Coordinates of C-alpha atoms in Angstrom, one line a residue:
M1 CA 0.1 44.6 -16.8
A2 CA 0.9 40.9 -16.5
E3 CA -0.2 41.0 -12.9
E4 CA -3.5 42.7 -13.7
T5 CA -4.7 40.5 -16.6
P6 CA -5.3 36.9 -15.7
I7 CA -4.0 34.0 -17.7
R8 CA -7.0 32.1 -19.2
F9 CA -6.9 28.4 -18.6
G10 CA -8.4 25.6 -20.6
I11 CA -8.8 22.3 -18.7
L12 CA -8.4 19.1 -20.7
G13 CA -10.6 16.4 -19.2
C14 CA -12.7 15.9 -16.1
A15 CA -10.2 14.1 -13.9
D16 CA -10.7 14.1 -10.1
I17 CA -7.3 15.9 -9.6
A18 CA -8.6 18.6 -11.9
R19 CA -11.1 19.6 -9.2
K20 CA -8.2 20.6 -6.9
L21 CA -6.5 22.5 -9.7
S22 CA -9.7 24.2 -10.7
R23 CA -10.0 25.6 -7.2
A24 CA -6.4 26.6 -7.4
I25 CA -6.9 28.5 -10.6
K26 CA -9.9 30.3 -9.0
L27 CA -7.8 31.2 -5.9
A28 CA -4.7 32.4 -7.9
P29 CA -4.9 36.2 -8.4
N30 CA -3.5 36.1 -11.9
A31 CA -5.4 33.1 -13.4
A32 CA -8.9 32.3 -14.6
I33 CA -10.8 29.3 -15.9
Y34 CA -11.9 30.0 -19.4
A35 CA -12.7 26.6 -21.0
I36 CA -13.1 22.9 -20.3
G37 CA -13.1 20.1 -22.8
S38 CA -14.1 16.4 -22.4
R39 CA -15.0 13.7 -24.8
S40 CA -18.6 14.4 -23.8
V41 CA -20.1 17.9 -23.8
Q42 CA -22.6 16.8 -21.2
K43 CA -19.9 15.5 -18.9
A44 CA -17.9 18.7 -19.3
R45 CA -21.0 20.8 -18.5
E46 CA -21.8 18.8 -15.4
Y47 CA -18.2 19.0 -14.2
A48 CA -18.1 22.7 -14.7
E49 CA -21.3 23.2 -12.7
L50 CA -20.2 20.8 -9.9
N51 CA -16.9 22.7 -9.5
G52 CA -18.3 26.2 -9.6
Y53 CA -16.9 27.3 -12.9
P54 CA -17.9 30.8 -14.1
P55 CA -21.1 30.8 -16.1
S56 CA -19.1 32.2 -19.0
T57 CA -16.8 29.1 -19.2
K58 CA -16.6 27.6 -22.7
I59 CA -17.8 24.0 -22.8
Y60 CA -16.3 21.8 -25.4
G61 CA -16.9 18.2 -26.5
S62 CA -13.2 17.4 -27.3
Y63 CA -9.8 18.3 -26.1
E64 CA -8.9 19.6 -29.5
E65 CA -11.6 22.3 -29.4
V66 CA -10.0 23.7 -26.2
L67 CA -6.6 23.9 -27.9
D68 CA -8.2 25.5 -31.0
D69 CA -9.7 28.3 -29.0
P70 CA -7.6 31.4 -29.6
V71 CA -8.5 33.0 -26.3
V72 CA -7.0 30.2 -24.2
D73 CA -3.5 31.1 -23.0
A74 CA -2.6 28.0 -21.1
V75 CA -3.8 24.4 -20.6
Y76 CA -3.8 22.2 -17.6
I77 CA -3.5 18.5 -18.7
P78 CA -4.5 15.9 -16.1
L79 CA -5.0 13.2 -18.7
P80 CA -3.6 9.7 -18.4
T81 CA 0.2 9.7 -18.8
V82 CA 0.0 7.8 -22.1
L83 CA -1.9 10.7 -23.6
H84 CA 0.6 13.4 -22.5
L85 CA 2.8 13.3 -25.5
R86 CA -0.1 13.8 -28.0
Y87 CA -1.8 16.6 -26.2
A88 CA 1.1 18.5 -24.7
V89 CA 2.8 18.7 -28.0
L90 CA -0.4 19.7 -29.7
A91 CA -0.9 22.4 -27.0
A92 CA 2.6 23.7 -27.6
E93 CA 2.0 23.8 -31.3
K94 CA -1.1 25.9 -30.7
K95 CA 1.0 28.3 -28.6
K96 CA -0.6 27.3 -25.3
H97 CA 1.5 27.2 -22.1
V98 CA 1.6 23.7 -20.6
L99 CA 0.9 22.8 -17.0
L100 CA 1.2 19.0 -17.0
E101 CA 0.3 16.5 -14.4
K102 CA 2.9 14.1 -13.1
P103 CA 4.3 11.7 -14.0
V104 CA 4.9 13.8 -17.1
A105 CA 5.6 10.9 -19.5
P106 CA 6.1 7.2 -19.7
S107 CA 9.8 7.8 -20.5
V108 CA 12.4 10.5 -20.9
A109 CA 12.3 10.0 -24.7
E110 CA 8.6 11.0 -24.8
L111 CA 9.3 13.9 -22.3
D112 CA 12.0 15.2 -24.6
K113 CA 9.5 15.5 -27.5
I114 CA 7.2 17.5 -25.2
L115 CA 10.0 19.8 -24.1
E116 CA 11.3 20.2 -27.6
A117 CA 7.8 21.3 -28.7
C118 CA 7.5 23.8 -25.9
E119 CA 10.9 25.3 -26.6
A120 CA 10.3 25.5 -30.4
N121 CA 7.0 27.3 -29.8
G122 CA 8.2 29.6 -27.0
V123 CA 5.7 28.4 -24.4
Q124 CA 6.2 27.8 -20.6
F125 CA 6.3 24.2 -19.3
M126 CA 5.8 23.2 -15.7
D127 CA 4.9 19.9 -14.0
C128 CA 2.4 19.7 -11.1
T129 CA 4.8 18.8 -8.3
M130 CA 2.9 21.2 -6.0
W131 CA 5.0 21.0 -2.8
M132 CA 7.9 22.7 -4.7
H133 CA 5.8 25.9 -4.5
H134 CA 5.1 26.0 -0.8
P135 CA 7.0 28.7 1.1
R136 CA 8.0 25.9 3.6
T137 CA 10.2 24.4 0.8
T138 CA 12.2 27.6 0.6
K139 CA 12.6 27.7 4.3
M140 CA 13.8 24.1 4.5
K141 CA 16.3 24.7 1.7
E142 CA 17.7 27.6 3.7
F143 CA 18.6 25.2 6.5
L144 CA 20.1 22.6 4.1
S145 CA 22.2 25.3 2.5
D146 CA 23.7 26.5 5.9
P147 CA 27.1 24.9 6.3
Q148 CA 27.1 25.8 10.0
R149 CA 23.8 24.3 10.9
F150 CA 23.5 21.4 8.4
G151 CA 27.0 20.8 7.1
H152 CA 27.5 18.5 4.1
L153 CA 24.7 16.2 2.8
Q154 CA 25.1 12.6 3.7
I155 CA 21.7 10.7 3.6
I156 CA 18.2 11.3 2.2
Q157 CA 15.3 9.1 3.2
S158 CA 11.8 9.6 1.9
C159 CA 8.5 7.7 1.9
F160 CA 5.1 8.4 0.2
C161 CA 2.4 5.8 0.8
F162 CA -1.4 5.6 1.0
S163 CA -4.0 2.9 1.0
G164 CA -5.5 2.7 -2.4
S165 CA -8.8 1.4 -1.1
S166 CA -9.2 4.1 1.6
V167 CA -8.1 7.0 -0.6
G168 CA -9.5 5.9 -3.9
G169 CA -12.5 3.8 -2.8
P170 CA -13.2 0.1 -2.8
N171 CA -12.8 -0.1 -6.6
F172 CA -9.3 1.5 -6.6
F173 CA -7.5 -1.7 -7.6
R174 CA -10.0 -2.6 -10.3
N175 CA -10.6 0.6 -12.3
N176 CA -8.4 3.4 -11.2
I177 CA -6.1 4.6 -14.0
R178 CA -3.1 4.4 -11.7
V179 CA -3.3 0.6 -11.7
D180 CA -4.6 0.1 -15.3
P181 CA -1.7 -1.5 -17.2
N182 CA -2.8 0.3 -20.4
L183 CA -2.8 3.7 -18.7
D184 CA -0.8 5.0 -15.7
G185 CA -0.2 1.4 -14.6
Q186 CA 2.8 1.3 -17.0
L187 CA 4.7 3.1 -14.2
G188 CA 2.4 2.2 -11.3
V189 CA 3.2 3.6 -7.9
L190 CA 6.8 4.3 -9.0
G191 CA 5.6 7.0 -11.4
D192 CA 2.8 8.3 -9.2
L193 CA 4.1 8.4 -5.6
G194 CA 7.7 7.6 -6.3
W195 CA 7.9 10.7 -8.5
Y196 CA 7.6 12.8 -5.3
C197 CA 10.3 10.9 -3.5
I198 CA 12.7 11.1 -6.5
R199 CA 12.1 14.9 -6.7
A200 CA 12.6 15.3 -3.0
S201 CA 15.9 13.4 -3.2
L202 CA 17.1 15.6 -6.1
W203 CA 15.9 18.7 -4.3
A204 CA 18.0 17.9 -1.2
A205 CA 21.0 17.2 -3.4
D206 CA 20.7 20.5 -5.3
Y207 CA 19.5 18.6 -8.4
D208 CA 22.8 16.9 -8.9
L209 CA 21.9 13.6 -10.6
P210 CA 23.0 10.4 -8.8
K211 CA 25.6 8.3 -10.4
T212 CA 23.7 5.0 -10.0
V213 CA 20.3 3.7 -8.9
T214 CA 19.3 0.3 -7.7
A215 CA 15.7 -0.9 -7.4
I216 CA 15.2 -2.7 -4.0
P217 CA 14.2 -6.4 -4.5
G218 CA 10.7 -7.4 -3.2
A219 CA 8.5 -5.0 -5.1
I220 CA 4.8 -5.9 -4.9
T221 CA 2.9 -6.1 -8.1
S222 CA -0.7 -6.7 -9.2
E223 CA -1.8 -9.7 -11.2
S224 CA -1.3 -7.7 -14.3
G225 CA 2.2 -6.6 -13.4
V226 CA 1.5 -3.1 -12.1
I227 CA 3.9 -2.0 -9.3
L228 CA 1.9 -1.4 -6.1
A229 CA 4.7 -1.0 -3.7
C230 CA 8.5 -0.6 -4.3
G231 CA 11.6 1.2 -3.3
A232 CA 15.0 2.2 -4.6
R233 CA 18.5 3.5 -3.6
L234 CA 20.3 6.4 -5.2
V235 CA 24.0 6.9 -4.9
W236 CA 26.1 10.0 -5.8
E237 CA 29.8 10.5 -6.3
G238 CA 31.4 11.1 -3.0
G239 CA 29.2 8.7 -1.1
K240 CA 26.0 10.5 -0.4
A241 CA 23.0 8.4 -0.8
A242 CA 19.2 8.3 -0.8
A243 CA 16.6 5.6 -0.3
F244 CA 12.8 5.8 -0.7
H245 CA 9.7 3.7 -0.5
C246 CA 6.3 4.2 -2.1
S247 CA 3.2 2.2 -1.8
Y248 CA -0.6 1.9 -2.5
L249 CA -0.9 -0.6 0.3
S250 CA 0.0 1.4 3.5
N251 CA -1.4 4.1 5.7
I252 CA -0.8 7.7 4.5
T253 CA 2.8 8.7 5.1
M254 CA 4.7 11.5 3.5
D255 CA 8.1 11.7 5.2
I256 CA 11.5 13.2 4.4
T257 CA 14.6 13.0 6.5
V258 CA 17.7 14.7 5.3
I259 CA 20.9 14.1 7.3
G260 CA 24.1 16.2 7.1
T261 CA 27.4 16.2 8.9
R262 CA 26.2 18.8 11.4
G263 CA 22.3 18.8 11.2
T264 CA 19.1 16.9 10.4
L265 CA 15.9 17.9 8.7
H266 CA 12.6 16.1 9.3
V267 CA 9.3 16.6 7.5
N268 CA 6.2 14.5 8.1
D269 CA 3.9 15.8 5.4
F270 CA 6.0 17.0 2.5
V271 CA 3.7 16.2 -0.4
I272 CA 0.4 17.6 1.1
P273 CA 0.7 19.6 4.4
C274 CA -1.6 18.3 7.1
Q275 CA -3.1 21.8 7.3
E276 CA -3.6 23.9 4.3
N277 CA -2.6 27.3 5.7
V278 CA 0.4 26.2 7.9
A279 CA 3.1 23.7 7.4
S280 CA 5.9 22.6 9.8
F281 CA 9.3 21.0 9.8
T282 CA 11.9 20.2 12.5
T283 CA 15.6 20.8 12.5
A284 CA 18.4 19.6 14.7
A285 CA 22.0 20.9 14.7
E286 CA 25.1 19.9 16.5
T287 CA 23.1 17.3 18.4
R288 CA 24.8 15.4 21.2
F289 CA 23.8 13.1 24.0
A290 CA 23.0 14.6 27.4
E291 CA 25.0 13.4 30.4
L292 CA 24.8 9.6 30.9
G293 CA 23.0 9.4 27.5
T294 CA 19.6 10.3 29.1
G295 CA 18.5 12.5 26.2
W296 CA 19.5 14.8 23.4
M297 CA 21.1 18.3 23.5
P298 CA 20.0 20.6 22.1
L299 CA 16.4 19.5 21.5
P300 CA 15.2 19.6 17.8
S301 CA 13.4 22.9 16.8
E302 CA 10.0 23.0 15.2
H303 CA 9.4 25.6 12.5
K304 CA 6.0 26.7 11.2
V305 CA 5.4 28.4 7.9
I306 CA 2.2 30.3 7.2
S307 CA 0.9 30.4 3.7
N308 CA -1.9 32.7 2.5
L309 CA -2.7 30.4 -0.5
P310 CA -2.6 26.6 -0.8
Q311 CA 0.5 25.3 -2.5
E312 CA -1.4 24.3 -5.6
A313 CA -2.6 27.9 -6.0
L314 CA 0.9 29.2 -5.5
M315 CA 2.0 26.9 -8.3
V316 CA -0.7 28.3 -10.6
K317 CA 0.3 31.8 -9.6
E318 CA 4.0 31.2 -10.4
F319 CA 3.1 29.4 -13.7
S320 CA 0.7 32.2 -14.7
A321 CA 3.3 34.9 -13.9
L322 CA 5.8 33.2 -16.2
A323 CA 3.2 32.8 -18.9
G324 CA 2.2 36.5 -18.5
C325 CA 5.8 37.7 -18.8
I326 CA 6.0 35.8 -22.1
K327 CA 2.7 37.0 -23.4
W328 CA 3.0 40.7 -22.5
N329 CA 6.7 41.3 -22.1
G330 CA 8.2 39.0 -24.7
S331 CA 10.2 37.1 -22.1
K332 CA 11.6 33.7 -22.7
P333 CA 10.2 30.7 -20.9
E334 CA 11.9 29.7 -17.6
K335 CA 13.8 26.5 -18.4
M336 CA 14.4 25.6 -14.8
W337 CA 11.1 23.8 -14.6
Q338 CA 11.9 21.7 -17.7
M339 CA 15.2 20.7 -16.1
L340 CA 13.6 19.6 -12.9
S341 CA 11.0 17.4 -14.8
R342 CA 13.7 15.9 -17.0
K343 CA 16.0 15.0 -14.1
T344 CA 13.2 13.4 -12.2
Q345 CA 12.2 11.4 -15.2
L346 CA 15.7 10.3 -15.9
V347 CA 16.0 8.9 -12.4
L348 CA 12.6 7.3 -12.7
D349 CA 13.6 5.7 -16.0
A350 CA 16.8 4.3 -14.5
I351 CA 14.9 2.8 -11.5
K352 CA 12.4 1.2 -14.0
A353 CA 15.4 -0.2 -15.9
S354 CA 16.9 -1.6 -12.7
F355 CA 13.6 -3.4 -12.0
A356 CA 13.7 -4.8 -15.6
K357 CA 17.2 -6.1 -15.0
G358 CA 16.4 -7.9 -11.8
C359 CA 17.3 -5.0 -9.5
Q360 CA 20.8 -4.6 -10.9
Q361 CA 22.6 -1.3 -10.5
V362 CA 22.0 1.2 -13.4
E363 CA 24.0 4.3 -14.2
V364 CA 21.7 7.2 -14.6
L365 CA 23.7 9.2 -17.1
S366 CA 23.8 6.2 -19.4
L367 CA 20.1 7.0 -20.2
N368 CA 20.7 10.7 -20.8

């Protein structure tokens, strides 16, 4: 029954990213757009028409009206991060399942309040780290988990960059919420693009928290102090380490390299695959030099993974399945997604603290 009856979504706000999620909800077989709310009824109506919402979609002139609608099962919240605490908690209190854009909160202290509200009200929580739901991610993890092909984890390197002006338009650095110090600029590129690199590092390390983090000196900031480009180093017990760079000032790059004692994984588009229906990665195992050092043996292998749905629709499908099990079967919320968000936020907070301390080393668990 949970598979046959769609979870009815309410959309809070008319953010640009919500256009992508609106399409995802329409593509997911177990989800449907039911309502949208904005601070302006006219804006919400125009947005619904522009994005092909069903004619029956409820149009509201406030976020609260969406949350008050008893028919809405779940809400997607793409609002500025500083508003997440207010509306995610209110959504949970109204018994709505919460699909929350990342970064999920300005700090782990605020995230904990959101998670506590979700747990207290028995609703599912999930953040919108879409690449986690692509079938390629599962295939890559199979390689990393193979002691014969990959061995033991040693090093993780990741990078997520794009040019703000080319991706967000000529006014990106003047009026985009990502660089507004009163909105998402509180975390800047670290909370936006760095979130993905932190999650990738944790993913490769089986979500074991690093012992320490150190912000890399030389971060680039705007005149108002918003971080536009930065990096950090994560170190675990036993010597394994990760390093990442994120930037609004460089060409689009979305790389992960994971190096083990016996093998290596490379991905060139881990956040958003270059093609929607197929994603690739390369692996190398037991690599050695050819005679006279003229090449490698064996050559790296390329693996392609086909997906019938885009990763954001797969995310909506998984979230809706969990919400459906709660609604119709009386199941408990899946807490794994809370754990992943919280660990990502903990590392992010520690890196932010390192920047505040002049790039000194910070122990992650000291913030827990």
